[in-house]
Short mmCIF file of C-alpha atoms and ligand atoms in Angstrom, two decimals:
data_model
loop_
_atom_site.label_atom_id
_atom_site.label_comp_id
_atom_site.label_asym_id
_atom_site.label_seq_id
_atom_site.Cartn_x
_atom_site.Cartn_y
_atom_site.Cartn_z
CA MET A 278 -3.45 17.42 14.04
CA ALA A 279 -0.51 19.86 13.26
CA ASP A 280 0.36 23.02 13.69
CA ASN A 281 1.46 24.46 9.55
CA LYS A 282 5.20 24.72 9.83
CA THR A 283 5.59 21.27 10.53
CA ILE A 284 7.36 18.79 8.53
CA LEU A 285 4.66 16.04 8.23
CA VAL A 286 6.14 12.24 6.63
CA THR A 287 3.75 12.36 3.77
CA ARG A 288 0.60 15.62 2.79
CA PRO A 289 -1.89 13.43 0.63
CA ALA A 290 -1.88 15.10 -3.60
CA MET A 291 -4.22 17.68 -4.09
CA PRO A 292 -5.95 18.29 -8.06
CA PRO A 293 -6.58 22.36 -8.73
CA LEU A 294 -10.15 22.95 -7.17
CA GLU A 295 -11.42 24.11 -10.52
CA GLU A 296 -10.18 21.04 -11.92
CA VAL A 297 -12.84 19.76 -9.78
CA MET A 298 -15.46 21.94 -9.07
CA PRO A 299 -16.90 21.17 -12.50
CA LEU A 300 -16.86 17.73 -11.98
CA LEU A 301 -18.71 18.02 -7.67
CA GLU A 302 -21.10 20.74 -10.15
CA GLN A 303 -22.41 17.24 -12.31
CA ILE A 304 -22.39 16.02 -9.23
CA TRP A 305 -24.71 17.64 -7.31
CA ARG A 306 -27.17 18.63 -10.96
CA THR A 307 -27.81 15.00 -11.39
CA ARG A 308 -27.94 14.12 -7.96
CA PHE A 309 -26.25 11.15 -8.67
CA LEU A 310 -23.70 10.27 -5.84
CA THR A 311 -23.44 6.20 -5.56
CA ASN A 312 -24.26 2.68 -6.54
CA ARG A 313 -21.71 2.75 -9.72
CA SER A 314 -22.37 5.81 -11.05
CA HIS A 315 -20.97 8.05 -13.37
CA PHE A 316 -18.00 9.37 -12.57
CA GLU A 317 -17.41 5.07 -10.80
CA ARG A 318 -17.19 3.81 -14.28
CA GLN A 319 -14.93 6.49 -15.48
CA LEU A 320 -12.72 5.80 -13.28
CA ASN A 321 -12.66 2.21 -13.32
CA ARG A 322 -11.86 2.14 -17.58
CA THR A 323 -9.31 4.60 -17.34
CA LEU A 324 -7.48 3.19 -14.62
CA CYS A 325 -7.79 -0.20 -16.67
CA ALA A 326 -6.74 0.96 -19.80
CA GLU A 327 -3.51 2.74 -17.49
CA PHE A 328 -2.89 -0.60 -16.03
CA GLY A 329 -3.09 -3.22 -18.83
CA VAL A 330 -5.48 -5.16 -17.41
CA GLU A 331 -9.71 -6.09 -17.89
CA HIS A 332 -11.33 -6.41 -14.69
CA LEU A 333 -10.88 -4.63 -11.70
CA VAL A 334 -13.24 -2.76 -9.14
CA LEU A 335 -13.25 0.04 -7.35
CA VAL A 336 -13.95 0.60 -3.34
CA ALA A 337 -14.43 2.62 -0.33
CA ASN A 338 -10.56 1.46 0.52
CA ALA A 339 -7.23 -1.54 0.35
CA THR A 340 -8.77 -3.11 3.74
CA LEU A 341 -12.34 -3.67 2.80
CA GLY A 342 -10.36 -4.60 -0.45
CA LEU A 343 -7.76 -7.18 0.56
CA MET A 344 -10.87 -8.80 3.09
CA LEU A 345 -13.25 -9.66 -0.71
CA ALA A 346 -10.10 -10.84 -2.39
CA LEU A 347 -9.90 -13.47 0.66
CA ARG A 348 -13.87 -14.66 0.87
CA THR A 349 -12.49 -15.58 -2.51
CA LEU A 350 -10.82 -18.90 -0.78
CA ARG A 351 -14.24 -19.90 0.79
CA GLY A 352 -11.99 -20.96 4.08
CA PRO A 353 -10.96 -22.68 6.15
CA GLY A 354 -7.68 -22.61 6.22
CA GLU A 355 -4.06 -20.46 6.71
CA VAL A 356 -2.64 -17.91 4.29
CA ILE A 357 1.40 -17.08 4.54
CA THR A 358 1.28 -13.10 4.75
CA THR A 359 4.82 -10.78 6.05
CA PRO A 360 4.68 -9.91 9.59
CA PHE A 361 5.85 -6.09 8.04
CA THR A 362 3.30 -4.23 6.80
CA PHE A 363 0.04 -1.87 8.33
CA ILE A 364 -2.08 -3.87 10.30
CA ALA A 365 -5.21 -4.14 7.64
CA THR A 366 -3.05 -6.62 6.23
CA PRO A 367 -3.40 -9.68 8.57
CA HIS A 368 -6.57 -8.20 9.70
CA SER A 369 -8.35 -9.02 6.07
CA VAL A 370 -7.35 -12.79 7.29
CA LEU A 371 -9.22 -13.36 10.56
CA TRP A 372 -11.79 -11.31 9.13
CA ASN A 373 -12.11 -14.11 6.89
CA ASN A 374 -12.05 -16.57 9.72
CA LEU A 375 -8.58 -17.56 8.20
CA GLU A 376 -5.30 -18.49 9.59
CA PRO A 377 -2.72 -15.63 9.08
CA VAL A 378 0.80 -17.33 8.88
CA PHE A 379 3.79 -15.31 9.29
CA VAL A 380 7.48 -15.87 7.42
CA ASP A 381 10.45 -14.21 7.61
CA ILE A 382 10.75 -11.49 4.57
CA ASP A 383 14.22 -10.66 2.38
CA ARG A 384 16.16 -8.30 3.48
CA VAL A 385 15.83 -6.21 0.06
CA ASN A 386 12.93 -6.05 -1.07
CA LEU A 387 10.76 -6.10 2.26
CA GLY A 388 8.79 -8.48 1.13
CA LEU A 389 7.92 -12.33 1.55
CA ASP A 390 10.28 -14.67 0.96
CA PRO A 391 10.11 -17.09 -1.28
CA VAL A 392 12.48 -19.60 0.07
CA GLN A 393 10.82 -19.20 3.26
CA VAL A 394 7.09 -19.11 2.02
CA GLU A 395 7.84 -23.09 0.44
CA ARG A 396 9.08 -24.33 3.84
CA ALA A 397 6.13 -22.72 5.61
CA ILE A 398 3.07 -24.24 3.42
CA THR A 399 1.24 -27.75 4.20
CA PRO A 400 -1.61 -29.41 3.10
CA ARG A 401 -3.56 -26.86 5.15
CA THR A 402 -2.18 -23.47 3.25
CA ARG A 403 -4.99 -21.54 0.98
CA ALA A 404 -2.99 -18.84 -0.18
CA ILE A 405 0.43 -16.41 -0.20
CA LEU A 406 -1.13 -12.99 0.58
CA ALA A 407 2.40 -10.82 0.00
CA VAL A 408 2.64 -6.82 0.28
CA HIS A 409 4.69 -4.24 -2.16
CA CYS A 410 6.17 -2.14 0.60
CA LEU A 411 7.29 1.37 0.61
CA GLY A 412 8.41 1.34 -3.48
CA SER A 413 9.23 -1.98 -2.85
CA VAL A 414 8.07 -4.89 -5.55
CA CYS A 415 8.26 -9.09 -4.04
CA ASP A 416 9.59 -11.19 -5.94
CA VAL A 417 6.89 -12.34 -7.47
CA ASP A 418 8.48 -14.63 -9.97
CA ALA A 419 9.54 -17.06 -7.66
CA LEU A 420 6.27 -16.71 -5.56
CA GLU A 421 4.25 -17.26 -8.58
CA ALA A 422 6.31 -19.92 -9.18
CA ILE A 423 6.05 -21.51 -5.65
CA ALA A 424 2.17 -21.41 -5.33
CA ALA A 425 1.59 -22.80 -9.51
CA LYS A 426 3.70 -26.05 -7.94
CA HIS A 427 1.24 -26.26 -4.54
CA ASN A 428 -2.02 -24.76 -6.48
CA LEU A 429 -2.08 -22.14 -4.64
CA LYS A 430 -3.73 -18.41 -4.92
CA VAL A 431 -1.57 -15.47 -4.66
CA ILE A 432 -2.76 -12.55 -3.73
CA TYR A 433 -0.92 -9.15 -3.53
CA ASP A 434 -1.57 -6.08 -0.95
CA ALA A 435 -0.67 -3.46 -3.68
CA ALA A 436 -1.39 -0.82 -1.02
CA HIS A 437 1.91 1.43 -1.92
CA ALA A 438 1.97 0.11 -5.67
CA PHE A 439 0.45 3.20 -7.75
CA ALA A 440 1.85 3.49 -10.91
CA MET A 441 4.72 0.69 -10.24
CA GLU A 442 5.79 -0.77 -13.27
CA MET A 443 8.34 -4.39 -12.98
CA GLY A 444 9.60 -4.31 -16.41
CA GLY A 445 7.75 -1.83 -18.44
CA GLU A 446 4.13 -3.28 -16.74
CA SER A 447 2.60 -2.14 -14.49
CA ILE A 448 3.25 -4.29 -11.25
CA VAL A 449 -0.24 -4.93 -10.55
CA ARG A 450 -1.08 -7.11 -13.41
CA ARG A 451 1.18 -9.85 -11.18
CA GLY A 452 -1.02 -12.96 -9.29
CA ASP A 453 -4.67 -13.68 -9.67
CA PHE A 454 -5.34 -10.21 -6.54
CA SER A 455 -3.45 -6.63 -6.52
CA VAL A 456 -5.08 -3.95 -4.01
CA LEU A 457 -4.88 -1.16 -4.35
CA SER A 458 -4.74 1.92 -1.64
CA PHE A 459 -6.52 5.18 -2.46
CA HIS A 460 -5.42 6.00 1.28
CA ALA A 461 -5.26 10.04 1.50
CA THR A 462 -1.51 9.37 2.46
CA LYS A 463 -1.00 7.32 -1.43
CA VAL A 464 0.88 9.00 -4.51
CA PHE A 465 -2.74 8.49 -6.07
CA ASN A 466 -6.04 9.37 -3.77
CA THR A 467 -9.66 9.75 -3.88
CA PHE A 468 -9.65 10.66 -0.85
CA GLU A 469 -10.87 7.15 0.94
CA GLY A 470 -10.87 4.30 -1.83
CA GLY A 471 -8.70 1.43 -3.79
CA ALA A 472 -8.94 -1.22 -6.17
CA ILE A 473 -8.92 -4.94 -6.20
CA VAL A 474 -7.81 -6.11 -9.83
CA CYS A 475 -8.22 -9.52 -10.85
CA ARG A 476 -6.67 -11.88 -13.10
CA ASN A 477 -9.68 -13.30 -14.75
CA ALA A 478 -13.41 -12.43 -15.50
CA GLU A 479 -14.87 -14.77 -13.56
CA ASP A 480 -13.12 -13.40 -10.16
CA GLY A 481 -13.57 -9.59 -11.91
CA GLN A 482 -18.13 -10.73 -11.92
CA ARG A 483 -17.53 -12.57 -8.88
CA LEU A 484 -16.28 -9.95 -6.95
CA ASP A 485 -17.84 -6.83 -8.47
CA ARG A 486 -21.30 -8.67 -7.07
CA MET A 487 -20.00 -9.53 -3.97
CA MET A 488 -18.47 -5.18 -3.32
CA ASP A 489 -22.42 -4.61 -3.91
CA ASN A 490 -23.56 -6.58 -0.97
CA GLY A 491 -23.32 -9.93 -3.08
CA ILE A 492 -26.54 -8.71 -5.14
CA SER A 493 -26.60 -9.78 -8.69
CA GLY A 494 -28.12 -7.30 -11.44
CA ASP A 495 -30.99 -9.61 -11.29
CA LEU A 496 -31.58 -8.37 -7.38
CA THR A 497 -30.93 -12.92 -7.25
CA VAL A 498 -28.55 -12.79 -3.77
CA ASP A 499 -26.58 -16.46 -3.95
CA GLU A 500 -22.96 -14.58 -1.72
CA LEU A 501 -22.09 -13.19 0.69
CA GLY A 502 -20.66 -9.59 0.79
CA LEU A 503 -20.70 -6.21 2.04
CA ASN A 504 -21.29 -2.59 0.95
CA ALA A 505 -17.52 -1.45 -0.24
CA LYS A 506 -18.43 1.06 -3.50
CA MET A 507 -16.92 3.53 -3.48
CA ASN A 508 -19.03 7.06 -4.07
CA GLU A 509 -19.27 9.30 -6.80
CA PHE A 510 -17.33 12.19 -4.81
CA SER A 511 -14.81 10.17 -4.15
CA ALA A 512 -14.67 8.93 -7.91
CA ALA A 513 -14.56 12.72 -9.74
CA VAL A 514 -11.28 13.63 -7.11
CA GLY A 515 -9.75 10.46 -8.84
CA LEU A 516 -10.22 11.75 -12.22
CA ALA A 517 -9.28 15.12 -11.61
CA GLN A 518 -6.46 13.63 -9.30
CA LEU A 519 -5.03 11.58 -12.54
CA PRO A 520 -3.73 14.03 -14.99
CA HIS A 521 -0.65 15.22 -12.19
CA VAL A 522 0.39 12.29 -10.96
CA ALA A 523 2.86 12.05 -13.42
CA ASP A 524 4.26 15.11 -11.93
CA ALA A 525 4.39 13.99 -8.15
CA ILE A 526 6.46 11.44 -9.37
CA GLU A 527 8.56 12.93 -10.57
CA SER A 528 8.98 15.02 -7.66
CA ARG A 529 9.49 12.14 -5.29
CA ARG A 530 11.98 11.25 -7.43
CA ARG A 531 13.61 13.72 -7.27
CA ILE A 532 13.56 14.60 -3.00
CA ASP A 533 14.09 10.70 -3.06
CA GLU A 534 17.64 11.00 -5.69
CA ARG A 535 18.74 14.08 -2.96
CA TYR A 536 18.38 11.66 -0.10
CA ARG A 537 19.96 9.16 -1.94
CA GLU A 538 23.04 11.20 -2.25
CA ARG A 539 23.48 13.18 1.09
CA LEU A 540 22.14 9.98 3.00
CA GLY A 541 24.06 7.77 1.67
CA ARG A 542 27.68 9.25 2.76
CA VAL A 543 26.00 9.22 6.81
CA LYS A 544 28.28 6.07 8.97
CA GLY A 545 25.45 4.56 10.54
CA VAL A 546 22.64 5.01 7.77
CA SER A 547 21.57 2.48 4.67
CA LEU A 548 19.12 3.21 2.64
CA ILE A 549 16.80 0.56 0.91
CA ASP A 550 18.54 0.26 -2.83
CA ARG A 551 16.56 0.65 -5.95
CA MET A 552 15.39 -2.71 -7.79
CA PRO A 553 16.59 -2.71 -11.64
CA GLY A 554 13.68 -3.59 -13.70
CA ILE A 555 11.71 -1.85 -11.14
CA ARG A 556 10.19 1.23 -11.99
CA SER A 557 9.33 2.84 -7.93
CA ASN A 558 6.57 5.04 -6.81
CA PHE A 559 9.20 6.58 -4.18
CA SER A 560 6.15 6.64 -2.27
CA TYR A 561 8.13 6.82 1.01
CA PHE A 562 11.63 7.27 1.61
CA PRO A 563 12.48 4.81 4.96
CA ILE A 564 16.14 4.76 6.11
CA LEU A 565 17.85 1.83 7.53
CA ILE A 566 19.47 3.36 11.58
CA GLU A 567 22.83 0.77 11.99
CA PRO A 568 24.30 -0.14 15.71
CA GLU A 569 27.06 2.63 14.71
CA PHE A 570 24.45 5.63 13.91
CA ARG A 571 24.17 8.14 17.34
CA MET A 572 20.78 7.14 18.47
CA THR A 573 18.60 4.18 17.49
CA SER A 574 15.44 5.23 14.80
CA ASP A 575 13.16 5.76 18.22
CA GLU A 576 15.54 7.80 19.29
CA LEU A 577 16.17 9.79 16.27
CA ASN A 578 12.96 10.15 15.23
CA GLN A 579 11.97 12.37 18.79
CA HIS A 580 14.85 14.11 17.56
CA LEU A 581 13.74 15.32 14.46
CA LEU A 582 10.00 15.82 16.66
CA THR A 583 12.26 18.24 18.32
CA LYS A 584 13.02 20.24 15.23
CA GLY A 585 9.49 19.79 14.18
CA ILE A 586 9.70 17.05 11.80
CA ARG A 587 7.52 14.26 12.40
CA ALA A 588 9.20 11.36 10.64
CA ARG A 589 6.71 7.25 11.21
CA ARG A 590 8.15 3.90 11.64
CA TYR A 591 6.70 1.99 8.73
CA PHE A 592 6.38 -0.71 10.40
CA HIS A 593 7.08 -0.83 14.23
CA PRO A 594 6.30 -2.81 15.53
CA LEU A 595 5.52 -5.74 13.19
CA VAL A 596 2.05 -7.24 13.30
CA SER A 597 2.74 -9.59 13.72
CA VAL A 598 4.48 -8.97 18.12
CA GLN A 599 0.52 -7.65 18.52
CA LYS A 600 -1.47 -9.66 21.24
CA MET A 601 -4.29 -11.36 18.61
CA TYR A 602 -2.08 -11.90 16.32
CA SER A 603 1.10 -13.34 18.48
CA SER A 604 0.02 -16.94 18.38
CA CYS A 605 -0.56 -17.18 15.39
CA ARG A 606 2.07 -19.86 13.03
CA GLY A 607 5.53 -18.91 12.54
CA ALA A 608 4.83 -14.94 14.46
CA SER A 609 7.49 -15.42 16.90
CA PRO A 610 10.58 -13.37 16.72
CA LYS A 611 12.86 -16.05 16.76
CA ASN A 612 11.11 -17.10 13.52
CA LEU A 613 11.65 -13.49 11.67
CA PRO A 614 14.88 -12.58 12.30
CA VAL A 615 15.15 -9.82 9.03
CA ALA A 616 11.60 -8.91 9.76
CA THR A 617 12.77 -7.84 13.33
CA SER A 618 15.79 -6.28 12.16
CA ILE A 619 14.41 -3.92 9.65
CA SER A 620 11.31 -3.30 11.83
CA ASP A 621 13.65 -2.40 14.36
CA ARG A 622 16.21 -0.39 12.39
CA ILE A 623 13.21 1.53 10.00
CA LEU A 624 12.25 5.37 10.09
CA CYS A 625 9.74 7.08 7.27
CA ILE A 626 11.10 10.07 6.59
CA PRO A 627 8.76 12.85 4.83
CA ILE A 628 9.00 12.52 0.65
CA TYR A 629 5.76 14.45 -0.89
CA PRO A 630 5.39 17.03 -4.06
CA GLY A 631 6.03 20.66 -1.98
CA LEU A 632 8.36 19.82 0.24
CA THR A 633 10.94 21.91 -0.71
CA SER A 634 14.45 22.23 -0.90
CA ALA A 635 15.04 24.13 2.78
CA GLU A 636 12.84 21.59 4.57
CA GLN A 637 14.25 18.97 3.22
CA ASP A 638 17.80 19.86 4.30
CA LEU A 639 16.78 20.86 7.52
CA VAL A 640 15.28 16.64 7.71
CA ILE A 641 19.30 15.92 6.19
CA GLU A 642 21.13 18.71 8.36
CA SER A 643 19.29 17.12 11.27
CA ILE A 644 19.90 13.13 10.66
CA GLU A 645 23.34 14.42 10.09
CA GLY A 646 24.16 16.29 13.80
N1 LIG B 923 -2.07 -2.24 3.49
C1 LIG B 923 -0.98 -1.83 3.47
C2 LIG B 923 0.12 -1.91 3.42
C3 LIG B 923 -1.27 -0.67 3.71
O1 LIG B 923 0.14 0.19 4.02
C4 LIG B 923 -2.22 -0.45 3.93
C5 LIG B 923 -2.61 1.45 5.00
C6 LIG B 923 -3.64 -0.77 3.90
C7 LIG B 923 -3.51 -1.98 3.86
C8 LIG B 923 -4.94 -0.16 3.46
O2 LIG B 923 -5.29 0.47 2.95
P1 LIG B 923 -6.49 1.77 3.46
O3 LIG B 923 -7.71 0.75 3.88
O4 LIG B 923 -6.55 2.89 4.48
O5 LIG B 923 -6.87 2.00 2.06
C9 LIG B 923 -1.78 5.75 7.04
C10 LIG B 923 -3.26 5.33 6.51
O6 LIG B 923 -4.37 5.85 7.32
C11 LIG B 923 -3.44 4.10 5.84
O7 LIG B 923 -3.69 3.96 4.60
C12 LIG B 923 -1.85 3.35 5.19
N2 LIG B 923 -2.00 1.90 4.83
C13 LIG B 923 -1.35 3.07 6.82
C14 LIG B 923 -0.14 3.24 6.27
O8 LIG B 923 -0.50 4.69 6.82
P2 LIG B 923 -1.55 6.98 9.70
O9 LIG B 923 -1.62 6.48 10.87
O10 LIG B 923 -0.01 6.82 9.29
O11 LIG B 923 -1.96 8.23 9.22
P3 LIG B 923 -1.52 9.71 9.34
O12 LIG B 923 -3.01 9.95 9.66
O13 LIG B 923 -0.29 9.12 10.47
O14 LIG B 923 -0.80 10.39 8.30
C15 LIG B 923 -0.18 10.04 7.43
C16 LIG B 923 0.53 11.82 7.44
O15 LIG B 923 -0.47 11.79 6.07
C17 LIG B 923 0.41 12.56 8.63
O16 LIG B 923 1.41 12.81 9.66
C18 LIG B 923 0.09 13.53 8.30
C19 LIG B 923 -1.12 13.75 7.17
N3 LIG B 923 -1.83 13.82 6.25
C20 LIG B 923 -2.66 12.89 6.85
C21 LIG B 923 -4.23 12.37 5.81
C22 LIG B 923 -4.74 11.23 6.66
C23 LIG B 923 -2.05 14.23 6.22
O17 LIG B 923 -1.80 16.12 5.74
N4 LIG B 923 -4.21 15.35 6.28
C24 LIG B 923 -4.54 14.27 5.48
O18 LIG B 923 -6.13 13.56 4.80
O19 LIG B 923 -2.03 5.58 8.67
#
């Protein structure tokens, strides 16, 4: 826990308490707390409309969502994925007894590099697990073209991608599955939570059963599942959050713009370019610390701490250097020069609605030196 003065990398969005209370009172009155009850169904319908999709499964968190989406592959085999991500991404592969294969990322969008993906495909490859990272979108057209050519599934870890759009459409409409996180630190949160968006009805119905221990309506159990259900409290919080998301993203956009204006001029600091045709959610503000800067990204992180600013090094170290992944195919840093270089240089600085101009000035001035 940080003291009140520390400027944190993010703060959770909280809906006004008076808007949550009537929903909580309803839960207390009806005593329906979970098992796909009223608010869970309402949030599901609302999000389907929001994303323009038909098949969505709400889950208790994105880690379980990824595990379930990958379970549809029916192992064994390899899954091509990125080293530049949160550890839940490769963990979801291992939980399914599948083998992660790491390939390098694109230096502009921070997602999987399609050329490297195609080179890594073997007869054992089952799927591509790509991540829309830190407010960018990976090269979905190229990745999906490769997947179609080699008859592979595409699963997007869209944990960071709520409300992100490409060509005016929600990015979670892409791929066979997109898995969102509604964790406290995300642009839209249900305290803990997530969703799996499925392209087709068959997968949607299957995942709907699998997230409830594989039980179908008539209590038949035909396949392995687990309990990944979203509870009514989380669903109610989500419904109360939704009307405020657009304003929150607009606040983030303004903070992003101010950082870009000021930090874009600092020698030795590189920014991740905004992508044409993509509507970002401004969920993170990563900066890259170049050799000509007066210190390394680690040293800058420590320096910011002395000023009461807690930045975070998402994602450093790469997941592929963790001991349990370092012997996987493709995990050698030599195979991952772009991801290694970005991970060595990255620092995510505070961005969230409610970050005051004075606090933002302190962050900027502490970096300017
Ligand atoms: N795929 C990707 C690409 C992901 O990034 C993630 C999760 C997942 C999959 C899996 O999604 P979930 O299964 O979680 O739904 C956080 C989150 O725990 C994690 O959800 C997230 N990615 C990851 C990138 O970051 P930490 O260790 O950075 O969180 P923490 O507790 O340090 O929080 C960051 C800051 O936020 C702190 O400075 C304090 C502030 N904070 C945090 C919480 C939880 C608050 O002010 N209030 C809070 O309640 O992991």
